[in-house]
């Protein structure tokens, strides 16, 4: 039987405590997590976040101009307080990763205020097109 990823083990601990924790989604596709974003140890960033919070790796989130993109999803308590996911872009240095870790430890969206430094990384993602019409048609 294959070994379960660490993120699933973290999810089990949260389920046992009765509360869904904050989650982090890391974009790791065409730009984010790739050599296109130079000077970043992407594996270390992923490992650091996984050490603290359940992490999901995503394919392209369609905001390549913001690479590396990290989305902090609220915990159950945060969602109950009305929090929405917080999108952070240009998360390209270890200090920013540590700021995210500290915020998640404090409770994340809806539970703890966004640290001022992370406001510099926050952005609103563009709306995705939901209709099936072809461009110009």
Coordinates of C-alpha atoms in Angstrom, one line a residue:
X1 CA 0.0 0.0 0.0
X2 CA 1.4 3.4 -0.9
X3 CA 2.4 5.7 1.9
X4 CA -0.1 8.5 2.6
X5 CA 1.1 12.1 2.0
X6 CA 1.8 14.2 5.0
X7 CA -1.1 16.6 4.1
X8 CA -3.6 13.7 4.5
X9 CA -2.1 12.8 7.9
X10 CA -2.5 16.5 9.0
X11 CA -6.1 16.4 7.8
X12 CA -6.8 13.3 10.0
X13 CA -5.5 15.1 13.1
X14 CA -7.8 18.1 12.3
X15 CA -10.7 15.7 11.8
X16 CA -10.0 14.1 15.2
X17 CA -10.0 17.5 16.9
X18 CA -13.4 18.3 15.2
X19 CA -12.1 21.4 13.4
X20 CA -11.0 21.9 9.9
X21 CA -7.7 23.8 9.8
X22 CA -6.6 26.5 7.5
X23 CA -5.3 25.1 4.2
X24 CA -2.8 26.4 1.8
X25 CA -3.0 25.9 -2.0
X26 CA 0.3 26.3 -3.8
X27 CA 0.3 26.9 -7.5
X28 CA 3.1 24.7 -9.0
X29 CA 2.7 24.6 -12.7
X30 CA 3.9 26.6 -15.7
X31 CA 5.4 29.6 -13.8
X32 CA 4.9 29.2 -10.1
X33 CA 7.3 26.7 -8.6
X34 CA 9.4 26.6 -11.7
X35 CA 12.8 28.0 -12.8
X36 CA 11.0 30.9 -14.4
X37 CA 10.9 32.4 -10.9
X38 CA 14.6 32.6 -10.2
X39 CA 16.3 32.5 -6.8
X40 CA 13.6 30.7 -5.0
X41 CA 14.0 27.3 -3.4
X42 CA 10.5 26.0 -4.3
X43 CA 11.0 22.7 -2.6
X44 CA 12.0 24.3 0.6
X45 CA 9.0 26.7 0.5
X46 CA 6.6 23.8 0.0
X47 CA 8.3 21.7 2.7
X48 CA 8.1 24.6 5.2
X49 CA 4.5 25.2 4.6
X50 CA 3.7 21.5 4.7
X51 CA 5.4 21.3 8.1
X52 CA 2.7 23.7 9.5
X53 CA -0.5 23.3 7.5
X54 CA -2.2 21.0 5.1
X55 CA -1.0 21.9 1.6
X56 CA -2.6 21.2 -1.7
X57 CA -0.5 21.5 -4.9
X58 CA -2.4 23.0 -7.7
X59 CA -1.9 23.2 -11.4
X60 CA -1.9 26.7 -13.0
X61 CA -4.2 29.1 -11.2
X62 CA -4.1 31.5 -14.2
X63 CA -2.3 34.4 -12.5
X64 CA 1.2 33.8 -13.8
X65 CA 2.1 37.4 -13.4
X66 CA 1.8 36.9 -9.7
X67 CA 4.1 33.8 -9.4
X68 CA 4.6 32.3 -6.9
X69 CA 1.0 32.2 -5.8
X70 CA -0.2 31.0 -2.4
X71 CA -3.9 30.8 -1.5
X72 CA -4.7 30.6 2.3
X73 CA -8.1 29.1 2.8
X74 CA -9.9 29.8 6.0
X75 CA -10.4 27.2 8.7
X76 CA -13.9 26.1 9.7
X77 CA -13.9 28.8 12.3
X78 CA -12.8 31.4 9.8
X79 CA -15.5 30.3 7.3
X80 CA -18.1 30.6 10.1
X81 CA -16.9 34.1 10.6
X82 CA -17.4 34.9 6.9
X83 CA -13.8 34.7 5.7
X84 CA -12.9 34.0 2.1
X85 CA -9.6 32.6 0.7
X86 CA -6.8 35.1 0.6
X87 CA -4.7 35.1 -2.5
X88 CA -1.0 36.0 -2.1
X89 CA 1.2 36.7 -5.0
X90 CA 5.0 37.2 -5.6
X91 CA 5.7 35.0 -2.5
X92 CA 9.3 34.6 -3.5
X93 CA 11.4 34.8 -0.3
X94 CA 11.7 32.8 2.9
X95 CA 10.5 35.8 5.0
X96 CA 7.2 35.9 3.2
X97 CA 6.8 32.2 3.7
X98 CA 7.5 32.6 7.5
X99 CA 4.9 35.4 7.6
X100 CA 2.3 33.1 6.1
X101 CA 3.3 30.3 8.6
X102 CA 2.9 32.8 11.5
X103 CA -0.5 33.9 10.3
X104 CA -1.8 30.4 9.8
X105 CA -0.6 29.4 13.3
X106 CA -2.5 32.4 14.7
X107 CA -5.7 31.1 12.9
X108 CA -5.6 32.6 9.4
X109 CA -8.4 34.2 7.5
X110 CA -11.4 35.2 9.7
X111 CA -9.7 34.3 12.9
X112 CA -6.5 36.4 12.9
X113 CA -6.1 39.7 11.1
X114 CA -3.9 39.6 8.0
X115 CA -0.5 40.9 9.0
X116 CA 0.3 44.2 7.5
X117 CA 3.3 42.8 5.6
X118 CA 1.1 40.2 3.9
X119 CA -1.2 42.9 2.7
X120 CA 1.6 43.8 0.3
X121 CA 1.3 40.3 -1.3
X122 CA -2.5 40.1 -1.3
X123 CA -4.4 40.5 -4.6
X124 CA -7.8 39.8 -6.0
X125 CA -7.7 37.1 -8.7
X126 CA -9.5 37.8 -12.0
X127 CA -12.8 36.2 -12.5
X128 CA -12.7 33.2 -14.7
X129 CA -14.8 33.1 -17.8
X130 CA -17.6 30.6 -17.3
X131 CA -19.4 30.7 -20.6
X132 CA -18.5 28.4 -23.6
X133 CA -18.6 31.0 -26.3
X134 CA -15.5 31.3 -28.4
X135 CA -13.6 34.7 -28.3
X136 CA -15.1 37.1 -30.8
X137 CA -18.2 34.9 -31.2

